[in-house]
Coordinates of C-alpha atoms and ligand atoms in Angstrom, one line a residue:
X97 CA 161.5 208.9 191.3
X98 CA 158.6 210.2 193.4
X99 CA 160.4 212.0 196.2
X100 CA 158.7 213.9 199.1
X101 CA 158.1 217.5 198.1
X102 CA 159.2 218.8 201.6
X103 CA 162.4 216.9 201.2
X104 CA 163.0 218.4 197.8
X105 CA 162.3 221.9 199.2
X106 CA 164.8 221.4 201.9
X107 CA 167.5 220.2 199.5
X108 CA 166.7 223.2 197.2
X109 CA 167.2 225.6 200.0
X110 CA 170.4 224.1 201.2
X111 CA 172.1 223.3 197.9
X112 CA 171.0 226.4 196.0
X113 CA 172.8 226.4 192.6
X114 CA 173.8 222.7 192.9
X115 CA 170.2 221.6 193.3
X116 CA 169.6 220.7 189.6
X117 CA 172.7 218.5 189.6
X118 CA 171.6 216.8 192.8
X119 CA 168.2 216.1 191.3
X120 CA 169.7 214.7 188.1
X121 CA 171.7 212.2 190.2
X122 CA 168.5 210.4 190.8
X123 CA 168.4 209.4 187.1
X124 CA 171.5 207.3 187.5
X125 CA 171.4 203.7 188.8
X126 CA 172.8 203.3 192.4
X127 CA 176.5 202.9 192.6
X128 CA 177.7 199.5 193.9
X129 CA 180.9 198.5 195.4
X130 CA 182.7 195.7 197.2
X131 CA 185.3 195.9 199.9
X132 CA 188.0 193.3 200.0
X133 CA 188.3 191.6 203.4
X134 CA 192.0 192.0 204.1
X135 CA 191.7 189.6 207.0
X136 CA 191.7 186.9 204.3
X137 CA 193.6 188.3 201.3
X138 CA 195.0 191.6 200.0
X139 CA 193.2 193.9 197.7
X140 CA 195.8 193.1 195.0
X141 CA 195.3 189.3 195.4
X142 CA 191.6 189.9 195.1
X143 CA 192.1 191.9 191.9
X144 CA 193.8 188.9 190.4
X145 CA 191.0 186.4 191.2
X146 CA 187.9 188.6 191.2
X147 CA 185.0 186.7 189.6
X148 CA 183.4 189.9 188.2
X149 CA 184.9 193.0 186.7
X150 CA 186.3 195.5 189.2
X151 CA 186.1 199.1 188.4
X152 CA 188.2 201.9 190.1
X153 CA 189.1 201.9 193.7
X154 CA 186.8 203.8 196.0
X155 CA 188.7 207.1 196.7
X156 CA 188.2 207.0 200.5
X157 CA 188.7 203.3 201.1
X158 CA 191.7 201.6 199.3
X159 CA 190.1 198.2 199.9
X160 CA 187.0 199.2 198.1
X161 CA 186.2 198.7 194.3
X162 CA 183.3 199.9 192.3
X163 CA 181.5 197.2 190.5
X164 CA 178.6 197.0 188.0
X165 CA 175.1 195.9 188.7
X166 CA 175.9 192.2 189.3
X167 CA 174.8 190.4 192.4
X168 CA 178.1 190.1 194.1
X169 CA 176.5 188.7 197.2
X170 CA 175.6 185.5 195.4
X171 CA 179.1 184.7 194.5
X172 CA 181.0 181.8 196.1
X173 CA 183.8 184.1 197.2
X174 CA 181.3 186.1 199.1
X175 CA 180.4 183.0 201.1
X176 CA 184.1 182.5 201.7
X177 CA 184.2 186.0 203.2
X178 CA 186.7 187.4 200.7
X179 CA 184.7 190.6 200.2
X180 CA 181.7 192.5 201.6
X181 CA 179.2 194.3 199.4
X182 CA 179.0 197.8 200.7
X183 CA 177.5 201.1 199.4
X184 CA 180.6 203.1 198.4
X185 CA 180.0 206.3 200.2
X186 CA 179.2 204.3 203.4
X187 CA 182.9 203.2 203.3
X188 CA 184.0 206.7 204.2
X189 CA 183.2 206.8 207.9
X190 CA 185.2 204.0 209.5
X191 CA 188.6 205.0 207.9
X192 CA 188.3 208.4 209.5
X193 CA 188.8 206.8 212.9
X194 CA 192.3 205.7 212.0
X195 CA 191.9 202.5 214.0
X196 CA 195.1 200.5 214.7
X197 CA 195.9 197.0 216.0
X198 CA 195.7 196.7 219.8
X199 CA 193.2 199.5 220.4
X200 CA 189.9 199.3 222.2
X201 CA 187.2 200.0 219.6
X202 CA 183.4 200.2 219.8
X203 CA 180.9 200.1 217.0
X204 CA 177.7 201.2 218.8
X205 CA 175.1 200.8 216.0
X206 CA 176.7 198.0 214.1
X207 CA 174.3 195.8 212.1
X208 CA 174.6 194.5 209.4
X209 CA 178.3 195.1 210.0
X210 CA 179.7 196.8 206.9
X211 CA 181.7 199.2 209.0
X212 CA 182.5 196.7 211.8
X213 CA 184.2 194.7 209.0
X214 CA 186.3 197.7 208.1
X215 CA 187.3 198.3 211.7
X216 CA 188.1 194.6 212.2
X217 CA 190.3 194.6 209.1
X218 CA 192.2 197.7 210.4
X219 CA 192.8 195.9 213.7
X220 CA 194.0 192.7 212.1
X221 CA 192.7 190.5 214.9
X222 CA 194.5 192.4 217.7
X223 CA 192.8 194.6 220.3
X224 CA 189.3 194.8 221.8
X225 CA 186.4 195.2 219.3
X226 CA 182.8 195.5 220.6
X227 CA 180.1 195.6 218.0
X228 CA 176.7 196.4 219.3
X229 CA 173.2 196.2 217.8
X230 CA 170.2 196.5 220.1
X231 CA 167.8 194.8 217.6
X232 CA 168.3 191.1 218.3
X233 CA 167.4 189.9 214.8
X234 CA 169.8 192.4 213.3
X235 CA 172.5 191.4 215.9
X236 CA 172.2 187.9 214.6
X237 CA 172.8 189.1 211.0
X238 CA 175.8 191.1 212.2
X239 CA 177.2 188.0 213.9
X240 CA 176.8 185.9 210.8
X241 CA 178.5 188.5 208.7
X242 CA 181.4 188.8 211.1
X243 CA 181.7 185.0 211.2
X244 CA 181.9 184.9 207.4
X245 CA 184.6 187.5 207.4
X246 CA 186.6 185.4 209.9
X247 CA 186.8 188.2 212.5
X248 CA 188.4 186.8 215.7
X249 CA 188.5 189.6 218.2
X250 CA 184.9 190.9 218.2
X251 CA 182.3 190.7 221.0
X252 CA 178.8 191.2 219.6
X253 CA 176.2 192.6 222.1
X254 CA 172.6 193.4 221.6
X255 CA 172.4 196.1 224.3
X256 CA 171.0 199.5 224.6
X257 CA 173.7 202.2 224.6
X258 CA 173.1 203.1 228.2
X259 CA 173.7 199.4 229.3
X260 CA 177.1 199.5 227.6
X261 CA 177.9 203.0 229.0
X262 CA 177.3 201.6 232.5
X263 CA 180.0 198.9 231.9
X264 CA 182.5 200.9 229.9
X265 CA 183.0 204.4 231.3
X266 CA 185.9 206.2 229.6
X267 CA 187.2 202.9 228.2
X268 CA 187.3 203.1 224.4
X269 CA 190.0 204.6 222.3
X270 CA 187.8 204.7 219.2
X271 CA 184.0 204.8 218.9
X272 CA 181.9 204.7 215.7
X273 CA 178.3 205.9 216.0
X274 CA 176.7 205.1 212.6
X275 CA 173.3 206.2 213.8
X276 CA 169.8 205.2 212.7
X277 CA 168.7 208.1 210.6
X278 CA 166.0 209.3 208.2
X279 CA 167.9 207.6 205.3
X280 CA 167.8 210.3 202.7
X281 CA 170.8 208.7 201.0
X282 CA 168.9 205.4 200.8
X283 CA 166.1 206.6 198.6
X284 CA 167.4 204.9 195.5
X285 CA 168.1 201.6 197.2
X286 CA 165.1 201.3 199.5
X287 CA 161.6 202.4 198.5
X288 CA 160.7 202.1 202.2
X289 CA 163.1 205.0 203.1
X290 CA 161.0 207.3 200.8
X291 CA 157.7 206.1 202.4
X292 CA 158.9 206.7 205.9
X293 CA 160.4 210.1 205.3
X294 CA 158.6 213.1 206.9
X295 CA 159.8 216.2 208.7
X296 CA 158.5 214.7 211.9
X297 CA 160.7 211.6 211.3
X298 CA 163.7 213.8 210.7
X299 CA 163.1 215.4 214.1
X300 CA 162.5 212.1 215.8
X301 CA 165.7 210.7 214.3
X302 CA 167.7 213.7 215.5
X303 CA 166.4 213.3 219.0
X304 CA 167.3 209.6 219.1
X305 CA 170.8 210.3 217.7
X306 CA 171.4 212.9 220.4
X307 CA 170.5 210.3 223.1
X308 CA 172.8 207.7 221.5
X309 CA 175.7 210.2 221.2
X310 CA 175.3 211.2 224.8
X311 CA 175.8 207.6 225.9
X312 CA 178.7 207.1 223.5
X313 CA 180.5 210.2 224.9
X314 CA 180.5 208.5 228.4
X315 CA 182.5 205.6 226.9
X316 CA 185.2 207.6 225.1
X317 CA 188.6 207.6 226.9
X318 CA 190.8 210.6 227.2
X319 CA 192.8 211.0 223.9
X320 CA 190.1 208.9 222.2
X321 CA 188.3 209.7 218.9
X322 CA 184.7 209.2 217.9
X323 CA 183.1 209.3 214.4
X324 CA 179.5 210.0 214.1
X325 CA 177.9 209.1 210.7
X326 CA 174.6 209.0 208.9
X327 CA 173.3 208.2 205.5
X328 CA 171.1 211.3 205.4
X329 CA 171.5 214.9 204.3
X330 CA 169.4 216.9 206.8
X331 CA 171.4 219.4 208.7
X332 CA 169.5 218.6 212.0
X333 CA 170.9 215.1 211.8
X334 CA 174.3 216.0 210.4
X335 CA 176.1 219.3 210.8
X336 CA 173.9 220.7 213.6
X337 CA 173.9 217.4 215.5
X338 CA 177.7 217.2 215.3
X339 CA 178.2 220.8 216.4
X340 CA 175.9 220.5 219.3
X341 CA 177.4 217.2 220.4
X342 CA 180.9 218.7 220.5
X343 CA 179.7 221.6 222.5
X344 CA 177.7 219.5 225.0
X345 CA 180.7 217.2 225.8
X346 CA 183.6 219.5 225.4
X347 CA 184.9 217.5 222.4
X348 CA 187.1 218.9 219.6
X349 CA 185.2 218.7 216.3
X350 CA 188.2 217.8 214.0
X351 CA 186.4 217.4 210.6
X352 CA 183.1 216.9 208.9
X353 CA 182.7 215.1 205.6
X354 CA 179.6 215.2 203.5
X355 CA 179.4 213.1 200.3
X356 CA 176.5 214.1 198.2
X357 CA 175.4 212.0 195.2
X358 CA 175.9 214.6 192.6
X359 CA 179.5 215.3 193.8
X360 CA 180.8 211.9 194.9
X361 CA 180.4 208.4 193.3
X362 CA 178.0 207.1 195.9
X363 CA 174.5 207.5 197.3
X364 CA 175.6 210.0 200.0
X365 CA 177.0 209.9 203.6
X366 CA 177.8 212.3 206.4
X367 CA 180.6 211.7 208.9
X368 CA 182.1 213.9 211.7
X369 CA 185.3 213.2 213.6
X370 CA 185.7 214.2 217.3
X371 CA 188.5 214.0 219.8
X372 CA 188.4 214.0 223.6
X373 CA 191.6 215.9 224.2
X374 CA 192.1 214.9 227.8
X375 CA 190.5 212.8 230.5
X376 CA 191.0 209.4 232.0
X377 CA 191.3 206.0 230.2
X378 CA 189.8 203.5 232.5
X379 CA 190.3 199.7 232.7
X380 CA 187.4 197.3 232.3
X381 CA 185.8 196.3 235.6
X382 CA 184.4 192.8 235.3
X383 CA 181.1 192.5 237.1
X384 CA 180.3 189.2 238.6
X385 CA 182.4 186.1 238.1
X386 CA 182.0 185.5 234.4
X387 CA 184.4 182.9 233.2
X388 CA 184.6 179.2 234.1
X389 CA 182.3 176.6 232.8
X390 CA 182.7 173.1 231.5
X391 CA 186.1 171.6 231.9
X392 CA 185.0 168.6 230.0
X393 CA 183.9 170.8 227.1
X394 CA 187.3 172.4 227.0
X395 CA 189.1 169.0 227.1
X396 CA 186.9 167.8 224.3
X397 CA 187.7 170.9 222.2
X398 CA 191.4 170.5 222.8
X399 CA 191.2 166.9 221.6
X400 CA 189.3 168.0 218.5
X401 CA 191.8 170.7 217.9
X402 CA 194.8 168.3 218.0
X403 CA 193.1 166.0 215.6
X404 CA 191.8 168.7 213.2
X405 CA 194.5 171.4 213.4
X406 CA 197.4 169.2 214.3
X407 CA 198.2 171.1 217.5
X408 CA 196.7 173.0 220.4
X409 CA 196.5 176.8 220.0
X410 CA 196.5 177.5 223.7
X411 CA 193.9 180.3 223.2
X412 CA 191.9 181.3 226.3
X413 CA 188.5 179.6 226.2
X414 CA 185.4 180.7 227.9
X415 CA 182.2 178.7 228.1
X416 CA 178.7 179.9 228.3
X417 CA 175.5 177.8 228.2
X418 CA 177.3 174.9 226.4
X419 CA 178.9 177.2 223.8
X420 CA 182.7 177.5 223.8
X421 CA 184.5 180.7 222.7
X422 CA 188.2 181.5 222.1
X423 CA 188.9 185.0 223.2
X424 CA 192.1 187.0 222.8
X425 CA 193.8 188.2 226.0
X426 CA 192.3 191.4 227.4
X427 CA 188.8 190.7 225.9
X428 CA 186.2 192.1 228.4
X429 CA 183.9 189.3 229.4
X430 CA 180.4 190.8 229.1
X431 CA 178.3 187.9 230.2
X432 CA 176.0 190.3 232.2
X433 CA 174.8 191.9 229.0
X434 CA 172.7 190.7 226.1
X435 CA 175.5 188.9 224.3
X436 CA 175.5 187.3 221.0
X437 CA 179.0 186.0 221.0
X438 CA 182.6 186.8 221.7
X439 CA 185.9 186.0 220.0
X440 CA 185.6 182.9 217.9
X441 CA 182.7 180.6 218.7
X442 CA 184.5 177.2 218.7
X443 CA 181.5 175.0 219.0
X444 CA 179.0 173.4 221.4
X445 CA 179.5 170.7 224.0
X446 CA 176.6 168.5 225.3
X447 CA 178.6 165.5 226.1
X448 CA 180.2 165.6 222.7
X449 CA 182.0 168.5 221.0
X450 CA 180.5 169.9 217.7
X451 CA 182.5 172.6 215.9
X452 CA 180.8 175.8 214.9
X453 CA 180.7 177.5 211.5
X454 CA 182.6 180.4 213.0
X455 CA 185.6 178.2 213.8
X456 CA 185.8 177.0 210.2
X457 CA 185.6 180.6 208.9
X458 CA 188.2 182.0 211.3
X459 CA 190.7 179.2 211.6
X460 CA 189.8 176.8 208.8
X461 CA 192.8 177.8 206.7
X462 CA 195.0 176.2 209.3
X463 CA 193.3 172.8 209.3
X464 CA 195.3 169.7 208.6
X465 CA 192.2 168.2 207.0
X466 CA 191.1 170.6 204.3
X467 CA 189.1 169.7 201.3
X468 CA 189.8 172.4 198.7
X469 CA 187.1 172.6 196.0
X470 CA 186.9 174.4 192.7
X471 CA 184.3 177.2 192.3
X472 CA 182.0 174.8 190.5
X473 CA 182.3 172.2 193.2
X474 CA 181.8 174.8 195.9
X475 CA 178.4 175.7 194.4
X476 CA 177.4 172.1 195.2
X477 CA 178.6 172.3 198.8
X478 CA 176.9 175.7 199.3
X479 CA 173.6 174.1 198.3
X480 CA 174.0 171.8 201.2
X481 CA 174.8 168.7 199.2
X482 CA 177.1 165.8 200.1
X483 CA 180.5 165.5 198.4
X484 CA 182.6 162.5 197.5
X485 CA 186.3 162.7 198.6
X486 CA 189.1 160.4 199.5
X487 CA 189.7 161.6 203.1
X488 CA 190.2 159.8 206.4
X489 CA 187.0 159.6 208.4
X490 CA 186.3 162.6 210.7
X491 CA 185.7 166.4 210.6
X492 CA 187.3 168.4 207.8
X493 CA 187.2 172.0 206.6
X494 CA 185.7 172.4 203.1
X495 CA 186.9 175.4 201.1
X496 CA 187.2 177.0 197.7
X497 CA 190.7 177.7 196.3
X498 CA 192.1 177.3 199.8
X499 CA 189.6 179.7 201.5
X500 CA 187.3 178.0 204.1
X501 CA 183.6 177.7 203.5
X502 CA 182.5 175.5 206.4
X503 CA 182.7 172.0 207.9
X504 CA 182.2 168.6 206.4
X505 CA 182.4 165.1 208.0
X506 CA 184.0 162.3 206.1
X507 CA 182.6 158.8 206.4
X508 CA 184.0 156.2 204.1
X509 CA 184.7 158.4 201.1
X510 CA 181.6 160.6 201.5
X511 CA 181.7 164.1 203.0
X512 CA 178.5 165.0 204.9
X513 CA 177.6 168.6 204.6
X514 CA 177.7 170.6 207.9
X515 CA 177.0 174.0 206.5
X516 CA 174.4 175.7 208.7
X517 CA 171.1 176.3 206.8
X518 CA 171.5 180.1 207.0
X519 CA 174.9 180.0 205.4
X520 CA 173.7 178.0 202.3
X521 CA 173.6 179.2 198.8
X522 CA 169.8 179.1 198.3
X523 CA 169.0 180.8 201.5
X524 CA 171.2 183.8 201.0
X525 CA 171.6 185.8 197.8
X526 CA 171.8 189.4 196.8
Ligands
SAM218 N1 176.9 200.5 210.8 C1 176.1 199.6 210.0 C2 176.8 199.1 208.8 O1 177.7 199.8 208.4 O2 176.5 198.0 208.3 C3 174.7 200.3 209.7 C4 174.0 200.8 210.9 S1 172.4 201.4 210.6 C5 172.7 202.9 209.8 C6 171.9 201.9 212.2 C7 171.7 200.8 213.2 O3 171.4 201.3 214.5 C8 170.5 199.9 212.8 O4 170.9 198.5 212.7 C9 169.6 200.0 214.0 O5 168.9 198.9 214.4 C10 170.5 200.5 215.1 N2 169.9 201.2 216.2 C11 168.6 201.6 216.3 N3 168.4 202.2 217.5 C12 169.6 202.2 218.2 C13 170.0 202.7 219.5 N4 169.2 203.3 220.3 N5 171.3 202.5 219.8 C14 172.1 201.8 219.0 N6 171.8 201.4 217.7 C15 170.5 201.6 217.4

């Protein structure tokens, strides 16, 4: 690989005797891994049905397995949200937070959502999870990934950190800041990361990280913990950033972990864990009146729910711009912020209720009308094609081996395909 000479010089200076081993690691292909989505099945269940060979477990994430060079993201079970393809060393940061069900958790730099998926699985659907990504296009990808994983308790915002900090002072128990960085651990995977590398960019990244961290600190409640992580090796962005952050905000720096590609099976990651030992833990103060909305829409959804799921769930429903969302109790309603979605998007109402893809992925397993396909049949559905099935007319959940994939609508023995274009097989591989 043609790596920037200044980068190599810096690594030689910091690694000293280990430098030759570090350099040799670039001769190996990138390590790949998948993380089982335990919101849908256990790691052991996945081991039994995995459609490709699973290697050893990732040492720092028990739900993670090394795999070969196959394109796991093209597999049917990926579309069913059974697993997430994630660079193995990137799996080390989220578990350091020790997130538990019922906590208030923020993922401040969240897209495409690998680490949000880990946090959501730790929470098991209970507690407040806010995943933020200021880039709108990337926030959309984040939402789609969380939908696929069937996450029910996450609010996705596309805000700048200072906008969130103004709404959530001293609120969160756990915060992850997986900051934008100079990406030195991405050189093997992304040629772009090599092209963009410069000493100036390292300094710019460090300045931006500092700003993001300062906003994050405002949102950390007393007794709360924060993990700061990067996929880069420069000390300005890693150790020195962490030490200076702890000192500026009076936080305890509990641990720093640096996975380097010649020492750990992965492309490299840095993570530091902090604690705010004391201070207040504040409640969320709703701004303006934010709930309410269409009563007819809610009535239409309840009727749909009775028909499709056999009963009403009684979940709290909020409506925004014709979209209905089911939110767990205690979810802060953030409608004053750039919001991509909250809880589970149930569907849209414009005189008629139409279920959303997210509803099938989060609750489809409970549907009374469920069309379970084999893996081969599921390939047909994922291409957007119509299916033949002996089902009563109306909406049904279509799935593979009992795991939901999306909606279909049965009409006289034919099931019309309601998989959104972005969720289809041809549109999404890799
Ligand atoms: N945590 C993600 C995951 O595990 O999939 C990866 C996050 S990536 C390293 C950093 C993200 O931070 C990018 O998506 C980038 O768009 C976003 N970002 C850029 N500037 C930001 C800012 N000022 N505040 C918060 N996030 C920012």
